[in-house]
PDB file of C-alpha atoms in Angstrom:
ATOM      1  CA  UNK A   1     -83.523   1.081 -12.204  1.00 57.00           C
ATOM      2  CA  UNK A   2     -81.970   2.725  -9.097  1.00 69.00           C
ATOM      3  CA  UNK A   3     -79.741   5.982  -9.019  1.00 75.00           C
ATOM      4  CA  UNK A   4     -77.107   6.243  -7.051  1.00 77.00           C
ATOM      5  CA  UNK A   5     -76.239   8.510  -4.214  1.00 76.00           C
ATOM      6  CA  UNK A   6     -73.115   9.194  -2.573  1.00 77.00           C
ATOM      7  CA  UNK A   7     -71.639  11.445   0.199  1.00 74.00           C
ATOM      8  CA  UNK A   8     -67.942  10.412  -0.096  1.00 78.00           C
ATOM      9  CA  UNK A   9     -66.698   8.475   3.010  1.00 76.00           C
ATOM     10  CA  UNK A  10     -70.811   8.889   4.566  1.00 70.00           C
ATOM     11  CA  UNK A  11     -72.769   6.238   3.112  1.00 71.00           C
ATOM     12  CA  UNK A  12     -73.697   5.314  -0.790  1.00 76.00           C
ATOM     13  CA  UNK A  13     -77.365   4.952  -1.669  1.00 75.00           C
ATOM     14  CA  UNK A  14     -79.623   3.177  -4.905  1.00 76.00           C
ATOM     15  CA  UNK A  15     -82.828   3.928  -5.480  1.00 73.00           C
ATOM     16  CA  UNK A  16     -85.401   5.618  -7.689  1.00 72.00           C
ATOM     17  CA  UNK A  17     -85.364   9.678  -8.129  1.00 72.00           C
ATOM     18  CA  UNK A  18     -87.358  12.383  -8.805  1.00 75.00           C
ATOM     19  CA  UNK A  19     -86.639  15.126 -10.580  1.00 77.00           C
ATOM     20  CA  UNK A  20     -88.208  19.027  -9.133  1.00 82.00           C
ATOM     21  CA  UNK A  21     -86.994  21.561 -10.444  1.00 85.00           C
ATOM     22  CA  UNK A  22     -85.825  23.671  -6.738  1.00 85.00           C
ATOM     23  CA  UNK A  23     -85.385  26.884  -7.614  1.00 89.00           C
ATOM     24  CA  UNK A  24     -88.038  28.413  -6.276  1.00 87.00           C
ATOM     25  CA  UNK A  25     -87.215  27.412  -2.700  1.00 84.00           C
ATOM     26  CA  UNK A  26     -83.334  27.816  -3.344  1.00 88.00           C
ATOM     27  CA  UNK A  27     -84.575  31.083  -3.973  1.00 89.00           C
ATOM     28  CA  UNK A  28     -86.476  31.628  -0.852  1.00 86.00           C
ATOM     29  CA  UNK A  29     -83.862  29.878   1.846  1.00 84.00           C
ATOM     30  CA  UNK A  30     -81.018  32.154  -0.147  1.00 90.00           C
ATOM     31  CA  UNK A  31     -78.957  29.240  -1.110  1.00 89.00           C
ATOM     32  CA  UNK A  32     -78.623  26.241  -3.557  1.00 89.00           C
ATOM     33  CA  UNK A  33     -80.232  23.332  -3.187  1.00 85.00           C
ATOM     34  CA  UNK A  34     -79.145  20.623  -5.523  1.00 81.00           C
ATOM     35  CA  UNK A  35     -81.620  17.102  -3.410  1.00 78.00           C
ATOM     36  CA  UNK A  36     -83.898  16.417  -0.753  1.00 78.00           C
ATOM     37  CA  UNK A  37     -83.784  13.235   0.729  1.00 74.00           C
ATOM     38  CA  UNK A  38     -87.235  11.776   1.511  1.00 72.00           C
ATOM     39  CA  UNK A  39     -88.746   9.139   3.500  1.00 69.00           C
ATOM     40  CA  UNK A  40     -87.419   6.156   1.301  1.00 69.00           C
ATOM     41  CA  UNK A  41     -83.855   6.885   1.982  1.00 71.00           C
ATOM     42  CA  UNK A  42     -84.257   7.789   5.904  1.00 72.00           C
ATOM     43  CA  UNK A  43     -86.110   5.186   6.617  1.00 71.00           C
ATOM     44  CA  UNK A  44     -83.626   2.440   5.489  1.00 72.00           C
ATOM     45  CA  UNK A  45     -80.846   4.571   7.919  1.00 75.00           C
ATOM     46  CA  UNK A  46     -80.492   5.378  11.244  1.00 76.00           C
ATOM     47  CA  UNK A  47     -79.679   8.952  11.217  1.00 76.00           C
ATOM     48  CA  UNK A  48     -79.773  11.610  14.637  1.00 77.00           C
ATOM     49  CA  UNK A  49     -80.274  15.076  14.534  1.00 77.00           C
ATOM     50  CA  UNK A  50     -77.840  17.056  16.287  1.00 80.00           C
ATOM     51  CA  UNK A  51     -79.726  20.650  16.336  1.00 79.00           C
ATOM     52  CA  UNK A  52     -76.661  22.288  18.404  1.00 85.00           C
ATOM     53  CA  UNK A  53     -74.117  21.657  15.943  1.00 88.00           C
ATOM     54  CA  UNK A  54     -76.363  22.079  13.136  1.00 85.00           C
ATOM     55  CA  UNK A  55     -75.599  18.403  11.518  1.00 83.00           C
ATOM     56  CA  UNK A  56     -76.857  15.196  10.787  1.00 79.00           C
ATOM     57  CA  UNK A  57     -75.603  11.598  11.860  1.00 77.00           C
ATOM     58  CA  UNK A  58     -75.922   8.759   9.460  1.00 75.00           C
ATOM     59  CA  UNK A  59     -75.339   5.314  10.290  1.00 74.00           C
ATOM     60  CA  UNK A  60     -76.801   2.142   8.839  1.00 73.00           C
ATOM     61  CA  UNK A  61     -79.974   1.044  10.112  1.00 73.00           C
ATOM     62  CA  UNK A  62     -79.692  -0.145  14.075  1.00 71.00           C
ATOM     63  CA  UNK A  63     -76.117   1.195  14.669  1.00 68.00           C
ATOM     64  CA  UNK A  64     -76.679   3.833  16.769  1.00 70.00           C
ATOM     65  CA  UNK A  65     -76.072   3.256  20.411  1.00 73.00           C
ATOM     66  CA  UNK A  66     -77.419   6.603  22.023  1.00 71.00           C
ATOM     67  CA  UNK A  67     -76.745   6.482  25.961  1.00 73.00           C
ATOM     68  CA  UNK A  68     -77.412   9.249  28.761  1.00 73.00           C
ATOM     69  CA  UNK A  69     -79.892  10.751  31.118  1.00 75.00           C
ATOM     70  CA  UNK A  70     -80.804  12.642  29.103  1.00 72.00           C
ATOM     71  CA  UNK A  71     -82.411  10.482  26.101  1.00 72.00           C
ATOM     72  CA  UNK A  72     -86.087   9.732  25.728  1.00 73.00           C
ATOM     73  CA  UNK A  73     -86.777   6.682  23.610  1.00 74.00           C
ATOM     74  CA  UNK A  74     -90.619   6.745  22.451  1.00 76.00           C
ATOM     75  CA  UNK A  75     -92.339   3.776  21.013  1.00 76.00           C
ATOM     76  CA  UNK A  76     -93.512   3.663  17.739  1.00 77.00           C
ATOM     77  CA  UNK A  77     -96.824   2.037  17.208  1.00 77.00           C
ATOM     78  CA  UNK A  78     -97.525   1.266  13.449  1.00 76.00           C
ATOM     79  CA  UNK A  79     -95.900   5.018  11.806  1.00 76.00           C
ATOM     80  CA  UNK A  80     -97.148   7.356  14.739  1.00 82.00           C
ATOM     81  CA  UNK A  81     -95.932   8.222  18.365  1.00 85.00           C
ATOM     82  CA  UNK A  82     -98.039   8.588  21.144  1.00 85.00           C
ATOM     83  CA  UNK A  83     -99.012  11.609  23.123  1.00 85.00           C
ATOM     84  CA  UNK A  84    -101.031  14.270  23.951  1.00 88.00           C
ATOM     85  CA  UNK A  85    -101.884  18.034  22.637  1.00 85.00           C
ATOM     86  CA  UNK A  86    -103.499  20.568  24.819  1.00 83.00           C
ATOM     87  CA  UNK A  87    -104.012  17.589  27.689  1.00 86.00           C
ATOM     88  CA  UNK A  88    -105.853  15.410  24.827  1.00 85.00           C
ATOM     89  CA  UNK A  89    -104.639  12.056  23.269  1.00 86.00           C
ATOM     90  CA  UNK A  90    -103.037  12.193  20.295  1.00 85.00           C
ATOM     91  CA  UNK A  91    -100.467  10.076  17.499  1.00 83.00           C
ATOM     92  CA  UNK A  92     -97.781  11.656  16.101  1.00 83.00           C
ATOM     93  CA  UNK A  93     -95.786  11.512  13.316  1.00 77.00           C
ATOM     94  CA  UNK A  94     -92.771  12.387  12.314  1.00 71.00           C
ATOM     95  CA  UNK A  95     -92.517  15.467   9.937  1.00 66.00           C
ATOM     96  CA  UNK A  96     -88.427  16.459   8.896  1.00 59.00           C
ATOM     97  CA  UNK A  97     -90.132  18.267   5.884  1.00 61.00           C
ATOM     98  CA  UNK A  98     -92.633  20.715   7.980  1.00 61.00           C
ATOM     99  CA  UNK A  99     -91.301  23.786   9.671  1.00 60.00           C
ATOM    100  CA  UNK A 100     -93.922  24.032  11.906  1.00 65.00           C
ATOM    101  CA  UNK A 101     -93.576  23.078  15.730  1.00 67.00           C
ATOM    102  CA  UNK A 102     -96.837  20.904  15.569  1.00 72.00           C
ATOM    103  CA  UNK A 103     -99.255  20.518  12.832  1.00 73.00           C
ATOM    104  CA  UNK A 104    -102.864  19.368  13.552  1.00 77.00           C
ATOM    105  CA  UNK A 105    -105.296  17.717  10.760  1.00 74.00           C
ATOM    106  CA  UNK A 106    -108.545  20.491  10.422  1.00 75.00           C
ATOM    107  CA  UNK A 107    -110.706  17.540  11.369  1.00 78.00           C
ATOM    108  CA  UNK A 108    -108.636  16.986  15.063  1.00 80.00           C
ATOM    109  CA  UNK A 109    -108.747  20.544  15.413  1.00 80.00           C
ATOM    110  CA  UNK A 110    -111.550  20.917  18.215  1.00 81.00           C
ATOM    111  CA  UNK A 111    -111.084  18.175  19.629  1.00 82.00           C
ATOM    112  CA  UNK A 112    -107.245  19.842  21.119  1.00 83.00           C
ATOM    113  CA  UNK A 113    -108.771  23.004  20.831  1.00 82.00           C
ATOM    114  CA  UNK A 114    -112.339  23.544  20.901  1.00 82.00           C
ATOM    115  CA  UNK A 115    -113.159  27.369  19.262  1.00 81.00           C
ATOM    116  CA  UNK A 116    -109.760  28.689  19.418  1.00 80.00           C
ATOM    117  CA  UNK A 117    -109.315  31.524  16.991  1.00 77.00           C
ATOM    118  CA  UNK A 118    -106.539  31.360  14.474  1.00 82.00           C
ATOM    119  CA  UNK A 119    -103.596  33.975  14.520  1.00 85.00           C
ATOM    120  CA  UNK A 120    -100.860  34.687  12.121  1.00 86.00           C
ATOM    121  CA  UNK A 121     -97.746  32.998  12.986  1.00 83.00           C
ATOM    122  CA  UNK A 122     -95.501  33.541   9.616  1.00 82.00           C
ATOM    123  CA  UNK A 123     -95.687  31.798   6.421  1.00 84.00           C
ATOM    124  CA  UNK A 124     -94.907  28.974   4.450  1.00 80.00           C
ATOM    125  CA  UNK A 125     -93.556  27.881   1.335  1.00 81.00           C
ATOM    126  CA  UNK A 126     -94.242  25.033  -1.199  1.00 79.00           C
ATOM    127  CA  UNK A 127     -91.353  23.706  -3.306  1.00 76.00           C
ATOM    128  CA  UNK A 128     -91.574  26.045  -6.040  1.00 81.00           C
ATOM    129  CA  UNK A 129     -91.236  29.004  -3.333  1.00 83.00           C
ATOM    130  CA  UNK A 130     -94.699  30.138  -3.736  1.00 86.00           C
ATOM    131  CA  UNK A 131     -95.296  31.308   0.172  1.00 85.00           C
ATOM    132  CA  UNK A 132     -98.510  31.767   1.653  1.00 87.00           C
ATOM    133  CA  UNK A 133     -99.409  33.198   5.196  1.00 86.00           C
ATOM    134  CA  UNK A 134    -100.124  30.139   7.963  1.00 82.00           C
ATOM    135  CA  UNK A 135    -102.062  30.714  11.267  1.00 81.00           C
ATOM    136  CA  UNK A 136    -101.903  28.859  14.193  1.00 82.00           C
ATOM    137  CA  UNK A 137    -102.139  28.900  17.953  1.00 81.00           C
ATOM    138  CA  UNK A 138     -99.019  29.576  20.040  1.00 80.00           C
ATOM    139  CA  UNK A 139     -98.151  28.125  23.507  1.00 81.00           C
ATOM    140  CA  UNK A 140    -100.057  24.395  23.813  1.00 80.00           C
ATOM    141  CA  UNK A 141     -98.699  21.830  26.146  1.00 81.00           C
ATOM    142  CA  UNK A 142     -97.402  18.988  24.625  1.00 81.00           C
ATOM    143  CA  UNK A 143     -96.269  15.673  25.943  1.00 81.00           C
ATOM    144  CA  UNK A 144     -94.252  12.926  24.074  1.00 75.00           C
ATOM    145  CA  UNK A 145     -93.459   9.976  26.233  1.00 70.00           C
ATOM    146  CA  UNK A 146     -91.309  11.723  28.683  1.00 68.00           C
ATOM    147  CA  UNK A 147     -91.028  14.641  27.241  1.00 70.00           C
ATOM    148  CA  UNK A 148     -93.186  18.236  27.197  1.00 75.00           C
ATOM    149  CA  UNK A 149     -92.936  22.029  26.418  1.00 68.00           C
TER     150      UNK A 149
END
């Protein structure tokens, strides 16, 4: 048994929910949040992110059309991306619920980065808005097909 999901004149959507009680992070980001929508609904839409404007675009799967110099397409091989971190070869995923810039598994770590020391670079918060402090490294090279900071 599916529930359905609408955004009026967008797109209508069945499938199993969870409930989470959101509070907590509501709390945290200083406004209301009433769903997150997860892997199982974006992956059955084509959606872009438009981080200018500050919106998404949702169309049904395969109807967008993106054209311009500007646009990068990068092959997907299974559920990762290729590319490299710190000049090393690496997969990538895609991540729309991490606010980190990149986030490397502890057992890849020095492989990209040898003995690098950890600094604090903010923190991060769970669902129920419990935040804890995150370190990182700032400043690595990345490349993603054609793209690289």
């Amino acid at each position: 048994m599916g529930v359905e999901l609408e955004v009026p004149g967008q797109f209508r959507f069945l499938s199993p929910l969870n409930g989470q009680d959101l509070s907590g992070i509501s709390q945290v980001i200083g406004k209301p949040i009433g769903i997150i929508m997860g892997m199982d609904m974006l992956g059955s839409l084509a959606f872009a992110l438009d981080g200018k404007k500050k919106r998404i675009l949702f169309l049904q799967s395969g109807g967008i059309k993106p054209r311009g110099k500007g646009l990068v397409r990068l092959e997907v091989v299974g559920e990762t991306i290729e590319g490299t971190v710190a000049q090393e070869p690496a997969r990538f995923i895609v991540d729309l619920g991490s606010s980190s810039v990149l986030f490397v598994l502890e057992k890849s770590w020095k492989r990209f980065f040898g003995e690098t020391a950890l600094e604090p670079i903010g923190k991060s918060y769970d669902i129920s808005g419990t935040g804890k402090n995150t370190f990182g490294v700032r400043e690595v090279p990345v490349t993603i097909g054609l793209l690289s900071s």
